Structures are given as structure tokens and as C-alpha cells.
Coordinates of N, CA, C and O in Angstrom, one line a residue:
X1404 N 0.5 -1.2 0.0 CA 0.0 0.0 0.0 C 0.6 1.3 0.0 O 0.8 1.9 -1.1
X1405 N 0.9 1.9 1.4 CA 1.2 2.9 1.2 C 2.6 3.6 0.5 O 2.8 4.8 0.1
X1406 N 3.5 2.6 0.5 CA 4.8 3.2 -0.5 C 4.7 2.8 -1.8 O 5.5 3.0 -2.6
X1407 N 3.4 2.2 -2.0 CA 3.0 2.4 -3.9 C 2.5 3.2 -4.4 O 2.7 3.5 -5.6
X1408 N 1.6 4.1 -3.0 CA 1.3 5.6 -3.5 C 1.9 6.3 -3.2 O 1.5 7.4 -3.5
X1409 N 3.3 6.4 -2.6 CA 3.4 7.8 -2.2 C 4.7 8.1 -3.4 O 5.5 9.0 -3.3
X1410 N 4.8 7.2 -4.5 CA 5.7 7.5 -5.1 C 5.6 8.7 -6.0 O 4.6 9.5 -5.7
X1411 N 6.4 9.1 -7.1 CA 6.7 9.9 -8.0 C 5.0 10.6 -8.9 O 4.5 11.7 -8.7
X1412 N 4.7 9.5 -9.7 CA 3.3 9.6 -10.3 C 2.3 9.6 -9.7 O 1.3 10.2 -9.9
X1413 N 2.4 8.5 -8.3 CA 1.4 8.0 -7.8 C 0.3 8.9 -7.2 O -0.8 8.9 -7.8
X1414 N 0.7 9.5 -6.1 CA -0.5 10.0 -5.4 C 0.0 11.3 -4.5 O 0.9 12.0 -5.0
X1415 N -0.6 11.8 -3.3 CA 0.1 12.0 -2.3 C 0.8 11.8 -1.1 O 0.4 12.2 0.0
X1416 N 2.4 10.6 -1.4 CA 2.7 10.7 -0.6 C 3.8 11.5 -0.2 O 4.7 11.7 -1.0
X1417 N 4.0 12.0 1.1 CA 5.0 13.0 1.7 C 6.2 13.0 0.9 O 6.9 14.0 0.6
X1418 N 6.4 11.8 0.5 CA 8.1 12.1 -0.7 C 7.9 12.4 -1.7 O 8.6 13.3 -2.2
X1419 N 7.4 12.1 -2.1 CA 6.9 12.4 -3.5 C 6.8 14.1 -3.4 O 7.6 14.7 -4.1
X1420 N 5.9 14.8 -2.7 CA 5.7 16.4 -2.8 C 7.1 16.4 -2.5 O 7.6 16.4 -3.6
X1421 N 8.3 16.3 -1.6 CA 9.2 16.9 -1.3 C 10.2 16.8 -2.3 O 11.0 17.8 -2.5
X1422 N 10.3 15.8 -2.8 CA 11.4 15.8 -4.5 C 10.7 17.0 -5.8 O 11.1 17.6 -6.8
X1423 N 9.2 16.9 -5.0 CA 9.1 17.8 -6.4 C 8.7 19.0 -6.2 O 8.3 19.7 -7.1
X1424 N 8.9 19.4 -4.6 CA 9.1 20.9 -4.6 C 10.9 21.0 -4.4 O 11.3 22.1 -4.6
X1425 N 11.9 20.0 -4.2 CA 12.9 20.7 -4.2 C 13.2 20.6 -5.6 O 14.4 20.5 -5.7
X1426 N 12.6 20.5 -7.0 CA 12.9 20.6 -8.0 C 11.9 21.3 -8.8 O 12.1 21.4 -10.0
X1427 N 11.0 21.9 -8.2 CA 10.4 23.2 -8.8 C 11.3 24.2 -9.4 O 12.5 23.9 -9.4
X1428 N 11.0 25.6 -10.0 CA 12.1 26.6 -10.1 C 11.6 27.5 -9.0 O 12.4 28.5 -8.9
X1429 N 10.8 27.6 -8.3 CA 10.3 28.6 -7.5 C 12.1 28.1 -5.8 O 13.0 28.7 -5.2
X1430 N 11.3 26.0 -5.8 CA 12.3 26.1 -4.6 C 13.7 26.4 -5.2 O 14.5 26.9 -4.3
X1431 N 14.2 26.3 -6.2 CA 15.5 26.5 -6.9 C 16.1 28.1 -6.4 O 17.2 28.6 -6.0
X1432 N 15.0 28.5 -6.7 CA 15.5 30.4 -6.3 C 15.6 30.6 -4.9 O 16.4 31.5 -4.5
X1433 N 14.9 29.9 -3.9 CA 14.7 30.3 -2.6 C 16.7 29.6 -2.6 O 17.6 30.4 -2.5
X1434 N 16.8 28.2 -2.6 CA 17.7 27.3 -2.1 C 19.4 28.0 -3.1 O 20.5 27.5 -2.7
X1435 N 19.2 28.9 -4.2 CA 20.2 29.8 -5.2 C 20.3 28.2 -6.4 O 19.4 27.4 -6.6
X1436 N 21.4 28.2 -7.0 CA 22.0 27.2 -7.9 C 22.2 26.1 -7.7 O 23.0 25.8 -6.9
X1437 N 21.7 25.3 -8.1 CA 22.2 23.8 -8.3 C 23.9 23.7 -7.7 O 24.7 24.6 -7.9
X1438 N 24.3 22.4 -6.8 CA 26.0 22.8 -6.9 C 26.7 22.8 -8.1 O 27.7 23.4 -8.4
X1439 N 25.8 21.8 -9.0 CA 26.5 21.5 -10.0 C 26.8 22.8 -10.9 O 27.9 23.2 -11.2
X1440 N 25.7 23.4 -11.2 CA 25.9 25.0 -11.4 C 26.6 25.7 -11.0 O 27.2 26.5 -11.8
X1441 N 26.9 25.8 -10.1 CA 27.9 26.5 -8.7 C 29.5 26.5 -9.2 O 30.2 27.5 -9.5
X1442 N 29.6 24.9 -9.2 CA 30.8 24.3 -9.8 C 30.9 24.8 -10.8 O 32.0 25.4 -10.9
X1443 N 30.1 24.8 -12.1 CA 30.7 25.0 -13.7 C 30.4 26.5 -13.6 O 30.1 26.9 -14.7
X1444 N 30.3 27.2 -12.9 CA 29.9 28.9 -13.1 C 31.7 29.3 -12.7 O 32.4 30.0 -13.3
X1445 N 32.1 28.4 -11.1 CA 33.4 29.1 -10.8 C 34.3 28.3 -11.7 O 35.2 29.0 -12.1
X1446 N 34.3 27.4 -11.9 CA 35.4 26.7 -13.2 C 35.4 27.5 -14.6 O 36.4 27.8 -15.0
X1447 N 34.1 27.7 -15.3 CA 34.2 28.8 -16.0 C 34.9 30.4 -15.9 O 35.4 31.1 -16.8
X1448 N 34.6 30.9 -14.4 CA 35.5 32.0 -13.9 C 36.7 31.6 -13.7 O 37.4 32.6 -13.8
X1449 N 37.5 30.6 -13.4 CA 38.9 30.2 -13.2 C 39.6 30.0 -14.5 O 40.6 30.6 -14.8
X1450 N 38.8 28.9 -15.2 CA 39.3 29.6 -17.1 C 39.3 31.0 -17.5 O 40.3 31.4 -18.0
X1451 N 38.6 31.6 -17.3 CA 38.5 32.9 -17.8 C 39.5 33.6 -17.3 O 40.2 34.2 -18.1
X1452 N 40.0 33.7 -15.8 CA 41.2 34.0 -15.5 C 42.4 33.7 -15.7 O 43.4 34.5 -15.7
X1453 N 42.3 32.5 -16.0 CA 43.7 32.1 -16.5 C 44.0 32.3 -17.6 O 45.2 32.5 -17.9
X1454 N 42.8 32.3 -18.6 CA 43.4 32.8 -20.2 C 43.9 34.4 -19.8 O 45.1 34.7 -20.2
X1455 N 42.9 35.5 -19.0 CA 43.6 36.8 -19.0 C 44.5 36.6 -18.6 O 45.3 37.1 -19.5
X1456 N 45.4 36.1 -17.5 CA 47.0 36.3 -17.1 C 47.9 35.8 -18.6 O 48.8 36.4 -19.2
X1457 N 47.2 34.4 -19.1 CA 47.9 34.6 -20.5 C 48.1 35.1 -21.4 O 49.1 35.2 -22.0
X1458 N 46.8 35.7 -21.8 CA 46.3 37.0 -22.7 C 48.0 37.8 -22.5 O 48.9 37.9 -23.3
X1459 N 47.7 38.2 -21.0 CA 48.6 39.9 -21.0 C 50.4 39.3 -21.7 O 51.1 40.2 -22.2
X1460 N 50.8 37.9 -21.7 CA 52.0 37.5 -22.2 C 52.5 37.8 -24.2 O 53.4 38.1 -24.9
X1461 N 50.5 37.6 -24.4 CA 50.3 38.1 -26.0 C 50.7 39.3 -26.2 O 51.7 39.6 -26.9
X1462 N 49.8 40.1 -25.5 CA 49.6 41.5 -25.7 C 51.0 42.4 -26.1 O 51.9 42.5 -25.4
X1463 N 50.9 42.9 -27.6 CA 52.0 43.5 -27.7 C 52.5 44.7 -26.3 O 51.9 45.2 -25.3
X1464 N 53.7 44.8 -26.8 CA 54.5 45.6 -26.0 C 55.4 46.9 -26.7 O 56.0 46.7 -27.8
X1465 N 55.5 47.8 -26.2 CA 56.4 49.2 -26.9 C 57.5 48.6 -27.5 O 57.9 49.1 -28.5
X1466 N 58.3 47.3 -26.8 CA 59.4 47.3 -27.5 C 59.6 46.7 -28.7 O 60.5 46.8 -29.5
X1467 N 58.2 46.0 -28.6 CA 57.4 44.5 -29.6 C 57.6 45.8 -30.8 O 58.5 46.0 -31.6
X1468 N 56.6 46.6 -30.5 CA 56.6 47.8 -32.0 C 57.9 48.0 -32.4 O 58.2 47.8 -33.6
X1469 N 58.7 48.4 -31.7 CA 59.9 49.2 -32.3 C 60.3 48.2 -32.6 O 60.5 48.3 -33.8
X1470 N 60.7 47.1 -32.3 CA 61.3 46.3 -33.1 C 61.2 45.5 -34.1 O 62.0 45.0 -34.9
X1471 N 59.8 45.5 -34.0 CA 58.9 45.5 -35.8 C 59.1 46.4 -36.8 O 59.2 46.4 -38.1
X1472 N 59.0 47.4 -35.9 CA 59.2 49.0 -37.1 C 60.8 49.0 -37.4 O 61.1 49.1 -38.6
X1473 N 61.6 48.9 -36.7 CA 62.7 48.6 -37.2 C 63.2 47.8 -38.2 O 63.8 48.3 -39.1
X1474 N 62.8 46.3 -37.9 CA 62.6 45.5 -39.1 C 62.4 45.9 -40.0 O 63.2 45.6 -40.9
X1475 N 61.3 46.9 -40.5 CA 60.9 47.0 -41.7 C 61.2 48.1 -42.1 O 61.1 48.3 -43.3
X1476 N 61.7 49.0 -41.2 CA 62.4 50.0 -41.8 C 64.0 50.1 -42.5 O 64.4 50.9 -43.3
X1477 N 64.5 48.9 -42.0 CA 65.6 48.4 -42.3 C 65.3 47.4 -44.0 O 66.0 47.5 -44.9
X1478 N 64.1 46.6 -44.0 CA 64.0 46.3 -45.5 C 63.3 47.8 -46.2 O 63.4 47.6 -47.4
X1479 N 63.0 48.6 -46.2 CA 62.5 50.0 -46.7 C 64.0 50.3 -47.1 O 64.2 50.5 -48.3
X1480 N 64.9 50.5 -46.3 CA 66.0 51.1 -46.6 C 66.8 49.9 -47.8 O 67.1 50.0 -49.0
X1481 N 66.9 49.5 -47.4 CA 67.5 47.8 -48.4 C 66.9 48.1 -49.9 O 67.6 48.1 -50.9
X1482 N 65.2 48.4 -49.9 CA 64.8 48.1 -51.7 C 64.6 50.0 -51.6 O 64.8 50.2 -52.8
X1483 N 64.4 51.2 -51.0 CA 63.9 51.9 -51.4 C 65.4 52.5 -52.4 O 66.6 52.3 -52.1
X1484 N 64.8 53.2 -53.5 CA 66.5 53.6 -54.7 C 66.2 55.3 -55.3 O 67.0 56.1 -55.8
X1485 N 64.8 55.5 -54.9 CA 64.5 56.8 -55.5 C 64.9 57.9 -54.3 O 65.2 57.4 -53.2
X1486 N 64.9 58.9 -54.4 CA 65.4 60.0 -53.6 C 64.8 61.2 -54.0 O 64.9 61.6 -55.2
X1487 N 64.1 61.9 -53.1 CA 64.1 63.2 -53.5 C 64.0 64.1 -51.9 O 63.5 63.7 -50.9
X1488 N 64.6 65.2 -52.1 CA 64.8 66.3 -51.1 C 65.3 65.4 -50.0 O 64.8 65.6 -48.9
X1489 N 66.3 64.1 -50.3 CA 67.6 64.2 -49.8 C 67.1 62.9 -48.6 O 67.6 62.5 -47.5
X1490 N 65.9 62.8 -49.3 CA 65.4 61.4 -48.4 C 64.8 59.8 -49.3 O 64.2 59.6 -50.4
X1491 N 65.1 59.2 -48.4 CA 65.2 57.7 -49.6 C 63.3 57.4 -49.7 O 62.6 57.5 -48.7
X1492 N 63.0 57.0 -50.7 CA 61.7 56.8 -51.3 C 61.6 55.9 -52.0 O 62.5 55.6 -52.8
X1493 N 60.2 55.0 -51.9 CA 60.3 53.7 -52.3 C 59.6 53.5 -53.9 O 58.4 53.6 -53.9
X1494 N 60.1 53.4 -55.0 CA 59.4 53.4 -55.8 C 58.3 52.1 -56.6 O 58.8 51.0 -56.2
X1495 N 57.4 51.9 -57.2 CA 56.7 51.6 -57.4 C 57.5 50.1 -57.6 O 57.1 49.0 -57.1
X1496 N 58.9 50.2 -58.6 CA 59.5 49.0 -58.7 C 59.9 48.3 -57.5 O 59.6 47.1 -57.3
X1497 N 60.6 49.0 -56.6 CA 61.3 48.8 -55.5 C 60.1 48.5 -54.8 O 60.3 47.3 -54.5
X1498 N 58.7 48.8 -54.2 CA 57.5 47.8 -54.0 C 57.3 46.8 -54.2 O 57.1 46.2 -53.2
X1499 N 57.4 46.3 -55.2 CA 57.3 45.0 -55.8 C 58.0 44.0 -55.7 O 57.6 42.9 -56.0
X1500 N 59.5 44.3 -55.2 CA 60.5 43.8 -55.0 C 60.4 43.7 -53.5 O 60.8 42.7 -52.9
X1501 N 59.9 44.6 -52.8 CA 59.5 44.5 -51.4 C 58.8 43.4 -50.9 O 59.2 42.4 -50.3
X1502 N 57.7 43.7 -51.4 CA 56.6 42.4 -51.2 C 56.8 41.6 -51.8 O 55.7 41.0 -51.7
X1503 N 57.6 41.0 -52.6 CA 58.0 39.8 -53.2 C 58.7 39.4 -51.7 O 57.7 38.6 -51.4
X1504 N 59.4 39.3 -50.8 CA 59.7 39.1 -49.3 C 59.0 38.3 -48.7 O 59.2 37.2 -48.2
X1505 N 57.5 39.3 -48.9 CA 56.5 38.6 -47.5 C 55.7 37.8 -48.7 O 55.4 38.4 -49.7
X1506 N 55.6 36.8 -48.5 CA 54.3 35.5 -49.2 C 53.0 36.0 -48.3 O 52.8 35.3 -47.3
X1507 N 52.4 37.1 -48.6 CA 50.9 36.9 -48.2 C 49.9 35.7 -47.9 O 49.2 35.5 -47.0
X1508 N 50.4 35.0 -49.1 CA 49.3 33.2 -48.8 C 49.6 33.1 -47.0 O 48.7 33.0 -46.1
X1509 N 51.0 33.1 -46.8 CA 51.5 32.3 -45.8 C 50.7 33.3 -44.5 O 51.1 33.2 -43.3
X1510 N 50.1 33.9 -44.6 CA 49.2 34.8 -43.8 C 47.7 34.5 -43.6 O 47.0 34.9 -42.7
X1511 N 47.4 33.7 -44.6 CA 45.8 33.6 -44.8 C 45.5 32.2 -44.6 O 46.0 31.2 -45.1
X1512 N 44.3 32.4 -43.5 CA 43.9 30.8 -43.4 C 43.5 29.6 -44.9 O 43.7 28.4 -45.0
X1513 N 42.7 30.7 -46.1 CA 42.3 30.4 -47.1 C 43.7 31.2 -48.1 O 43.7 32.4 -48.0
X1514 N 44.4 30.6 -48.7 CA 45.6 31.2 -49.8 C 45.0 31.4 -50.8 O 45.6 32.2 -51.5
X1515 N 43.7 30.6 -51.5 CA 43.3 31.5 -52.6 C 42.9 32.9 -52.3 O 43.1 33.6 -53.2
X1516 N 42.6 33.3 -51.4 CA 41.9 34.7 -51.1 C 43.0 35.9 -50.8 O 42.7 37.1 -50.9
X1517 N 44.5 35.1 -50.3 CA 45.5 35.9 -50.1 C 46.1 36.1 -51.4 O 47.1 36.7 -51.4
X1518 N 45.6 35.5 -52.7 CA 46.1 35.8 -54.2 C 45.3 37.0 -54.5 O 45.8 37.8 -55.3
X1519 N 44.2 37.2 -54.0 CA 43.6 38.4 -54.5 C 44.5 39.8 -54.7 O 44.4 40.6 -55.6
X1520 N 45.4 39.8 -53.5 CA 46.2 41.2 -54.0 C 47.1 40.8 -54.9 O 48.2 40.4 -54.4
X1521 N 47.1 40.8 -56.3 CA 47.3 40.9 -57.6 C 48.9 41.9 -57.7 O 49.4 42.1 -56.6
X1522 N 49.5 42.3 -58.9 CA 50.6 42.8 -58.8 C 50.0 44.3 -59.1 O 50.2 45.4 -58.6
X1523 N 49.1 44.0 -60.4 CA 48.3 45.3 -60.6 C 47.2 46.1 -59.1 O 47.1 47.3 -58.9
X1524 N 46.7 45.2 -58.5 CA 46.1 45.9 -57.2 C 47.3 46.2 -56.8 O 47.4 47.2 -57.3
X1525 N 48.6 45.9 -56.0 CA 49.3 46.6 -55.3 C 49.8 47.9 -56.3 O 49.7 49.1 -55.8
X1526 N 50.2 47.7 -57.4 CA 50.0 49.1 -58.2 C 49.3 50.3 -57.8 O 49.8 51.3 -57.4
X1527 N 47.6 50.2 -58.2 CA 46.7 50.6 -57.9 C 47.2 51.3 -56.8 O 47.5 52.5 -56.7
X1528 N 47.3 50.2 -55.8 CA 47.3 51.0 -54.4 C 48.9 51.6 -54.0 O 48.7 52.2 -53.0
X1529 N 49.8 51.6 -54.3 CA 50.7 52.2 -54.7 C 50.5 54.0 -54.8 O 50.7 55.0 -54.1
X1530 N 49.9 53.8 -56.0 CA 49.4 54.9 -57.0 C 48.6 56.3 -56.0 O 48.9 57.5 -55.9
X1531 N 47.4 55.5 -55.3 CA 46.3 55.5 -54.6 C 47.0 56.4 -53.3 O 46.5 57.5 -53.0
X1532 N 48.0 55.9 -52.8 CA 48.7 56.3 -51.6 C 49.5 57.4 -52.2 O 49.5 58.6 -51.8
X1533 N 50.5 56.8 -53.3 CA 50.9 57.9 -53.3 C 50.6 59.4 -53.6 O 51.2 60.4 -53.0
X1534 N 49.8 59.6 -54.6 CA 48.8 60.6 -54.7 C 47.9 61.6 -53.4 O 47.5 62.8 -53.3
X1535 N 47.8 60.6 -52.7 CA 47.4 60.9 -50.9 C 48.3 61.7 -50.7 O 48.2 63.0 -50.7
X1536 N 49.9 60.7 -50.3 CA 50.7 61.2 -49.9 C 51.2 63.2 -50.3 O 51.4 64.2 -49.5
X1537 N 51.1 63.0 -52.2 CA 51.6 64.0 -52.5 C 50.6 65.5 -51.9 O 51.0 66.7 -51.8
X1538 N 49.0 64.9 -51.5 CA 48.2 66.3 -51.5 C 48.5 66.6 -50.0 O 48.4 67.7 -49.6
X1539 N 48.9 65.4 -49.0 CA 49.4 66.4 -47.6 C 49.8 67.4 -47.5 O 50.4 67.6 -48.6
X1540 N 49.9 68.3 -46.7 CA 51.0 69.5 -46.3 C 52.4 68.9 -46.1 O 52.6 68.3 -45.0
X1541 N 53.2 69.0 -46.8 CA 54.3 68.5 -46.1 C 55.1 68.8 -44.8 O 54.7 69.9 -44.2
X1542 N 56.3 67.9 -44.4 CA 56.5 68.2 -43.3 C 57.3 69.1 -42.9 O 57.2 69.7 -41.8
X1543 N 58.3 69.5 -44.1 CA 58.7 70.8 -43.8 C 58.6 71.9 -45.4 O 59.1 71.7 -46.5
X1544 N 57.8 73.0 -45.2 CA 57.3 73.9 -46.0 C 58.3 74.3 -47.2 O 58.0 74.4 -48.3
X1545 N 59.5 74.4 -46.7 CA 60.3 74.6 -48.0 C 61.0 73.5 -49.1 O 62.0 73.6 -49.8
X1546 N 60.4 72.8 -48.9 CA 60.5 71.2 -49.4 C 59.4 70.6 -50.6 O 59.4 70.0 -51.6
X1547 N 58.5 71.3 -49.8 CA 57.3 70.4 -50.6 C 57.2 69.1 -50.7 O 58.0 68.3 -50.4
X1548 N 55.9 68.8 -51.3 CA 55.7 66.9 -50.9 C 56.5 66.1 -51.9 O 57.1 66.5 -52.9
X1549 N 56.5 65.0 -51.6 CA 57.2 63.7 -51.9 C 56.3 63.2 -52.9 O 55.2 62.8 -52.6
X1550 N 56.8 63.3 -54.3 CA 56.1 62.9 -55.4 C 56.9 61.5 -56.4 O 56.7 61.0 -57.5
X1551 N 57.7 61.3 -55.6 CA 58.9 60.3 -56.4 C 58.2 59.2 -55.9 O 57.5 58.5 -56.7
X1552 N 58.2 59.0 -54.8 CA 58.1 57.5 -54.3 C 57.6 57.9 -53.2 O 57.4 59.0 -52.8
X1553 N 57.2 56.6 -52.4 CA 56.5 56.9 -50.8 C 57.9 56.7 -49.6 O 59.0 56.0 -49.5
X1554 N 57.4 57.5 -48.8 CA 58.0 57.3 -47.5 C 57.7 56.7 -46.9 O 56.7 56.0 -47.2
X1555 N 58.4 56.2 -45.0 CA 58.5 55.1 -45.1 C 56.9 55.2 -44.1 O 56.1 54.2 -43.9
X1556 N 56.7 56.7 -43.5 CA 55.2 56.4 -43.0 C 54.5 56.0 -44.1 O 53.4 55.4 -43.8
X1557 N 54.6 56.2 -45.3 CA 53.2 56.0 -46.6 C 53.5 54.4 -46.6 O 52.5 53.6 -46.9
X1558 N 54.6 53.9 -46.4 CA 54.8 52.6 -46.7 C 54.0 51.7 -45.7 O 53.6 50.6 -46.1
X1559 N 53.8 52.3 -44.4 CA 53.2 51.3 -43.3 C 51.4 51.4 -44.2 O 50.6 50.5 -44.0
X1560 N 51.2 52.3 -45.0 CA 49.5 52.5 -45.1 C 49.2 51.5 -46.0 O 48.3 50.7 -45.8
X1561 N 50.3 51.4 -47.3 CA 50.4 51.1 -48.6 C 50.5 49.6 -48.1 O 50.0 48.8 -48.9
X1562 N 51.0 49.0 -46.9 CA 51.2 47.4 -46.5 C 49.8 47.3 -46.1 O 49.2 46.4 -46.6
X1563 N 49.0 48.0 -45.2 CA 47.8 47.8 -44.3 C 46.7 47.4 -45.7 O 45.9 46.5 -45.9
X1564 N 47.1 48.6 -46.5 CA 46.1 48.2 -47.8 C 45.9 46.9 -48.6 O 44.8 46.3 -49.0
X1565 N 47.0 46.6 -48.8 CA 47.8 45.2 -49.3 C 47.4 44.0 -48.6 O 47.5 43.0 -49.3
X1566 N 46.9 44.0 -47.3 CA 46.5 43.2 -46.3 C 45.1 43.1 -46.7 O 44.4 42.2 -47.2
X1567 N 44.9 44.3 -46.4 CA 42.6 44.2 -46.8 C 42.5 43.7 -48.4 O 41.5 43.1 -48.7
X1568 N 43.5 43.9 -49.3 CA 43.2 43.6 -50.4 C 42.9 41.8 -50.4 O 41.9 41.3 -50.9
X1569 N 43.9 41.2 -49.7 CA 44.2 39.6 -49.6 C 43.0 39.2 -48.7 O 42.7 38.0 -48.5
X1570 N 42.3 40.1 -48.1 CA 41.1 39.4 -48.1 C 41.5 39.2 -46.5 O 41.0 38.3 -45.8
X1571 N 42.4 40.2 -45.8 CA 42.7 39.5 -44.3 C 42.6 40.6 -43.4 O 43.6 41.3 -43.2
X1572 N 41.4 40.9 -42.8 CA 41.0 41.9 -41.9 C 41.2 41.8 -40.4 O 41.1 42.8 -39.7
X1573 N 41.6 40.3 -39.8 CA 42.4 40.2 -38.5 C 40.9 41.1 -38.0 O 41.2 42.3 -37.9
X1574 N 39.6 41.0 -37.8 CA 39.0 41.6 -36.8 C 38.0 42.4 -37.0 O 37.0 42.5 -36.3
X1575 N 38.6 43.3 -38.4 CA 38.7 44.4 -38.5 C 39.8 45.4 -37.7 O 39.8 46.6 -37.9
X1576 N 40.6 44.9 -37.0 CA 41.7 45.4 -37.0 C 42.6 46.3 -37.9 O 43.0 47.4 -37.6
X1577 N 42.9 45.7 -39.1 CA 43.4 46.7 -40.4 C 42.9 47.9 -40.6 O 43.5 49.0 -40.5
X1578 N 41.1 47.4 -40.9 CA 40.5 48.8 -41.5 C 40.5 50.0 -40.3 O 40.9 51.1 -40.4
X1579 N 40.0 49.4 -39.0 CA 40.6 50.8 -38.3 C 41.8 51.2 -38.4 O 41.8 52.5 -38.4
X1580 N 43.0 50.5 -38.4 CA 44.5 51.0 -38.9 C 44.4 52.0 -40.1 O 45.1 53.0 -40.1
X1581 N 43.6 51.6 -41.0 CA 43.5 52.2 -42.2 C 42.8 53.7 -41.9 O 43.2 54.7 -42.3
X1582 N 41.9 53.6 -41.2 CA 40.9 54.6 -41.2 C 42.0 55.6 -40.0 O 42.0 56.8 -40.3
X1583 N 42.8 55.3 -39.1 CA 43.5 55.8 -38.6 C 44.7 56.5 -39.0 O 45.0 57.7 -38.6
X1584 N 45.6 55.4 -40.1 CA 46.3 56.3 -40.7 C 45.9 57.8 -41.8 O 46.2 59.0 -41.9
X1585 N 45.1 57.1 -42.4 CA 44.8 57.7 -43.9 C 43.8 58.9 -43.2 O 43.7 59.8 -44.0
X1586 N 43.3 59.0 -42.2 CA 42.1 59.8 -41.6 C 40.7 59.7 -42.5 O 40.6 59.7 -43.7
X1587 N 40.1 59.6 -41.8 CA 38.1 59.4 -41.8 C 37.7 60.3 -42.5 O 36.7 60.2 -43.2
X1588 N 38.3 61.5 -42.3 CA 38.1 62.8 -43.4 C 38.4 63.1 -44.7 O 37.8 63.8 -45.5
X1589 N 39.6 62.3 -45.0 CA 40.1 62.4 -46.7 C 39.2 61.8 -47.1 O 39.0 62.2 -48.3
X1590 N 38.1 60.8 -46.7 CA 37.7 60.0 -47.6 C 38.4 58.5 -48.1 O 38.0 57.6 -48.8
X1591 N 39.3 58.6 -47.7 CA 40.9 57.4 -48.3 C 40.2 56.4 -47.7 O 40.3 56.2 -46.5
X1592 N 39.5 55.3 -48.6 CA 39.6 53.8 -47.5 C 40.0 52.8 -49.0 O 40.9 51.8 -49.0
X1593 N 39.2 53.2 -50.1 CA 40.2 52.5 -50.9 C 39.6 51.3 -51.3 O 40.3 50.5 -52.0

């Protein structure tokens, strides 16, 4: 008899109501989270901190830049051959000869899409920049702008561009770079 009713489906007995008010959602809120909940909420928070302390080992660093910028200021100086007002400028050939260096593919999770920047698109954008470059004010007035070839700040824009062309936006990370260098006001996105 009576422990045939008081089960689950059966009827009213005393255990039965008490398994299935501690498994209501009303008793759930009085009593907070399941442990098991408890457990995967702080193990979720313990991952999450541990990737941040690793995170911050990623995170570039001031010296991480300059030693990047250096790098490449030193291949800038290696292919740039044009000159004018007594400063080295990279010309459209010496570009090409640049980026022949870096294999874009070897950047892109998909390598058909890092063929997209073409020899004629880096031209294009070449062209694109340098024309930018020539309508700035330059940097010192009695000089006037750099119409030979790009410099080596035009050269960081003219690589950023080169990037979005291959189809590799990291985020959108680039295009803000882009929108940062080139400014939001020229219009320059290209």
C-alpha cells in the first residue's frame, strides 16, 4: 500500500511532494544554484582568468613595435632607390620587389583569397597612396611633398592596404588602422 502511493506519479505521498518541490524553479530560487551549477559557473570563472594572465604575455608591447618598425624599416631602406629632397623613397618597382619578401598566402587561413592582392592591385594601391601622400601639407614647407616614391610612414599605409586587399581583416583590426592612418576625413579607405 502505502509506499505504492506515495511515489513519483502516484499520489500524495509525503516524498513524493518533497522531491518535487525541491525541484520546482520557485524552490530552486529560494535554495540559489544547483552545486553543479555553482561548480561550472566558478570553473568557468577560473578559465577565464587564466586565459587573462595569459592574454597579457600576447599583448604586444612598446618594445614588440619598435622592433617590428625597425625591421621593416631596415627592408625599406635595403629596396627603397629613389630620392628626392635628400630622403630615400620607395618606388613603385622597389614595392614589388618588397613584397616579393612577404608570401601573403602564408598569412591567410584560405591562400586562394591571399592571391587576391594581384601585382596590378598593389600598383593601384601604390598609386592610390601615393597621390594621398603628394596632397598632404608636407613636413617641412620649404620642401614640398614627396612625389617620387612613398615614404617610409606611406609605406606602413600602402602594406595595411595590401592586407585588406588579400582578403585578411584580422578583426577588422586593419580597417581601423587604415581609417587611422589615412584619416576618416580624406575619404581614403580605398
Amino acid at each position: 500500500g502505502q509506499k505504492s502511493a506515495g511515489g513519483r506519479g502516484g499520489g500524495g505521498g509525503r516524498r513524493g511532494d518533497e522531491d518535487e518541490a525541491r525541484s520546482s524553479p520557485t524552490a530552486r530560487r529560494r535554495t540559489g544554484a544547483e552545486p553543479e551549477e555553482q561548480a561550472g559557473e566558478l570553473s568557468a570563472m577560473a578559465r577565464q582568468q587564466a586565459l587573462d594572465a595569459l592574454r597579457q604575455f600576447w599583448a604586444p608591447q612598446r618594445d614588440d613595435f619598435e622592433a617590428a618598425e625597425q625591421d621593416v624599416m631596415q627592408e625599406f631602406s635595403m629596396h627603397a632607390t629613389s630620392h628626392q629632397y635628400g630622403e630615400k623613397l620607395l618606388s613603385r618597382a622597389d614595392l614589388l620587389r618588397l613584397l616579393g619578401v612577404f608570401p601573403l598566402a602564408l598569412l591567410a587561413d584560405d591562400a586562394p583569397a591571399a592571391r587576391r592582392a594581384t601585382q596590378a592591385q598593389v600598383c593601384a594601391i601604390y598609386d592610390e597612396v601615393l597621390a594621398w601622400q603628394a596632397a598632404r601639407a608636407p613636413a617641412a614647407p620649404q620642401r614640398g611633398p614627396f612625389t617620387k616614391g612613398l615614404t617610409f610612414e606611406s609605406l606602413r599605409l600602402v602594406l595595411l592596404k595590401v592586407v585588406l586587399a588579400a582578403g585578411l581583416h584580422f578583426r577588422h583590426l586593419v580597417d581601423d588602422a587604415v581609417d587611422a592612418l589615412a584619416g576618416e576625413q580624406t575619404g581614403f579607405r580605398g
